[in-house]
């Protein structure tokens, strides 16, 4: 492990970093936009790739899947939930205004990431996604 010296002279250790992909987006969102082409939760990492596709990686096993549902570049991604070992909800929006929802979960044995496409909406001008907590599920 490497150690570096800070400006104050204190030594600290560099965090361990394992690259999982080379990320290049098609087009950068406007600087004033608060959108994100990357999303993470406790169990998964998702990022937009060319052609409106989304790559999802399980953080524990690095298994992955490819989500297809958009025809234009992804302008925002957001996870709702997604504790390690549990299913996660992902919302995605493309430049055409199509909002897609997905449920992703790690398969048995951690050898795959399964996904299921949920409801879709057409929303003109949608560029920022956020999950709103709903009412608690009945016991």
JSON list of N, CA, C and O in Angstrom, two decimals, residues 8 12 14 16 44-46 52 74 77 94 103 114 126:
[
{"chain": "A", "resi": 8, "resn": "UNK", "atom": "N", "xyz": [0.24, 19.26, 5.19]},
{"chain": "A", "resi": 8, "resn": "UNK", "atom": "CA", "xyz": [0.61, 19.53, 6.58]},
{"chain": "A", "resi": 8, "resn": "UNK", "atom": "C", "xyz": [1.72, 18.60, 7.04]},
{"chain": "A", "resi": 8, "resn": "UNK", "atom": "O", "xyz": [2.20, 18.71, 8.16]},
{"chain": "A", "resi": 12, "resn": "UNK", "atom": "N", "xyz": [-0.74, 9.67, 4.98]},
{"chain": "A", "resi": 12, "resn": "UNK", "atom": "CA", "xyz": [-2.00, 8.94, 4.92]},
{"chain": "A", "resi": 12, "resn": "UNK", "atom": "C", "xyz": [-1.87, 7.88, 3.84]},
{"chain": "A", "resi": 12, "resn": "UNK", "atom": "O", "xyz": [-1.01, 7.95, 2.98]},
{"chain": "A", "resi": 14, "resn": "UNK", "atom": "N", "xyz": [-3.23, 5.73, 0.61]},
{"chain": "A", "resi": 14, "resn": "UNK", "atom": "CA", "xyz": [-4.11, 5.87, -0.55]},
{"chain": "A", "resi": 14, "resn": "UNK", "atom": "C", "xyz": [-5.16, 4.76, -0.48]},
{"chain": "A", "resi": 14, "resn": "UNK", "atom": "O", "xyz": [-4.86, 3.63, -0.13]},
{"chain": "A", "resi": 16, "resn": "UNK", "atom": "N", "xyz": [-7.61, 1.78, -1.55]},
{"chain": "A", "resi": 16, "resn": "UNK", "atom": "CA", "xyz": [-7.50, 0.72, -2.55]},
{"chain": "A", "resi": 16, "resn": "UNK", "atom": "C", "xyz": [-8.55, 0.98, -3.62]},
{"chain": "A", "resi": 16, "resn": "UNK", "atom": "O", "xyz": [-9.71, 1.24, -3.33]},
{"chain": "A", "resi": 44, "resn": "UNK", "atom": "N", "xyz": [-25.41, -2.14, -5.95]},
{"chain": "A", "resi": 44, "resn": "UNK", "atom": "CA", "xyz": [-25.19, -2.04, -7.39]},
{"chain": "A", "resi": 44, "resn": "UNK", "atom": "C", "xyz": [-24.58, -0.70, -7.81]},
{"chain": "A", "resi": 44, "resn": "UNK", "atom": "O", "xyz": [-24.72, 0.30, -7.11]},
{"chain": "A", "resi": 45, "resn": "UNK", "atom": "N", "xyz": [-23.97, -0.71, -8.98]},
{"chain": "A", "resi": 45, "resn": "UNK", "atom": "CA", "xyz": [-23.46, 0.48, -9.65]},
{"chain": "A", "resi": 45, "resn": "UNK", "atom": "C", "xyz": [-24.03, 0.44, -11.06]},
{"chain": "A", "resi": 45, "resn": "UNK", "atom": "O", "xyz": [-24.03, -0.61, -11.70]},
{"chain": "A", "resi": 46, "resn": "UNK", "atom": "N", "xyz": [-24.54, 1.57, -11.55]},
{"chain": "A", "resi": 46, "resn": "UNK", "atom": "CA", "xyz": [-25.08, 1.64, -12.91]},
{"chain": "A", "resi": 46, "resn": "UNK", "atom": "C", "xyz": [-24.49, 2.84, -13.61]},
{"chain": "A", "resi": 46, "resn": "UNK", "atom": "O", "xyz": [-24.26, 3.88, -13.00]},
{"chain": "A", "resi": 52, "resn": "UNK", "atom": "N", "xyz": [-28.09, 4.69, -25.58]},
{"chain": "A", "resi": 52, "resn": "UNK", "atom": "CA", "xyz": [-29.18, 4.62, -24.62]},
{"chain": "A", "resi": 52, "resn": "UNK", "atom": "C", "xyz": [-29.19, 3.37, -23.76]},
{"chain": "A", "resi": 52, "resn": "UNK", "atom": "O", "xyz": [-30.20, 3.05, -23.15]},
{"chain": "A", "resi": 74, "resn": "UNK", "atom": "N", "xyz": [-28.74, 8.60, -22.35]},
{"chain": "A", "resi": 74, "resn": "UNK", "atom": "CA", "xyz": [-29.29, 8.67, -21.00]},
{"chain": "A", "resi": 74, "resn": "UNK", "atom": "C", "xyz": [-28.89, 10.01, -20.39]},
{"chain": "A", "resi": 74, "resn": "UNK", "atom": "O", "xyz": [-27.73, 10.40, -20.45]},
{"chain": "A", "resi": 77, "resn": "UNK", "atom": "N", "xyz": [-29.85, 8.92, -14.13]},
{"chain": "A", "resi": 77, "resn": "UNK", "atom": "CA", "xyz": [-30.05, 7.60, -13.51]},
{"chain": "A", "resi": 77, "resn": "UNK", "atom": "C", "xyz": [-30.19, 7.81, -12.01]},
{"chain": "A", "resi": 77, "resn": "UNK", "atom": "O", "xyz": [-29.50, 8.66, -11.45]},
{"chain": "A", "resi": 94, "resn": "UNK", "atom": "N", "xyz": [-34.07, 9.29, -20.74]},
{"chain": "A", "resi": 94, "resn": "UNK", "atom": "CA", "xyz": [-33.25, 9.60, -21.90]},
{"chain": "A", "resi": 94, "resn": "UNK", "atom": "C", "xyz": [-33.59, 10.99, -22.44]},
{"chain": "A", "resi": 94, "resn": "UNK", "atom": "O", "xyz": [-34.54, 11.62, -22.01]},
{"chain": "A", "resi": 103, "resn": "UNK", "atom": "N", "xyz": [-36.09, -3.25, -12.08]},
{"chain": "A", "resi": 103, "resn": "UNK", "atom": "CA", "xyz": [-35.75, -3.93, -10.84]},
{"chain": "A", "resi": 103, "resn": "UNK", "atom": "C", "xyz": [-34.55, -4.81, -11.15]},
{"chain": "A", "resi": 103, "resn": "UNK", "atom": "O", "xyz": [-34.59, -5.59, -12.11]},
{"chain": "A", "resi": 114, "resn": "UNK", "atom": "N", "xyz": [-29.85, -10.27, -12.58]},
{"chain": "A", "resi": 114, "resn": "UNK", "atom": "CA", "xyz": [-31.13, -10.38, -13.27]},
{"chain": "A", "resi": 114, "resn": "UNK", "atom": "C", "xyz": [-31.80, -9.01, -13.27]},
{"chain": "A", "resi": 114, "resn": "UNK", "atom": "O", "xyz": [-31.60, -8.22, -12.35]},
{"chain": "A", "resi": 126, "resn": "UNK", "atom": "N", "xyz": [-37.90, 16.02, -19.15]},
{"chain": "A", "resi": 126, "resn": "UNK", "atom": "CA", "xyz": [-37.39, 15.42, -17.91]},
{"chain": "A", "resi": 126, "resn": "UNK", "atom": "C", "xyz": [-35.87, 15.31, -17.97]},
{"chain": "A", "resi": 126, "resn": "UNK", "atom": "O", "xyz": [-35.33, 14.80, -18.93]}
]
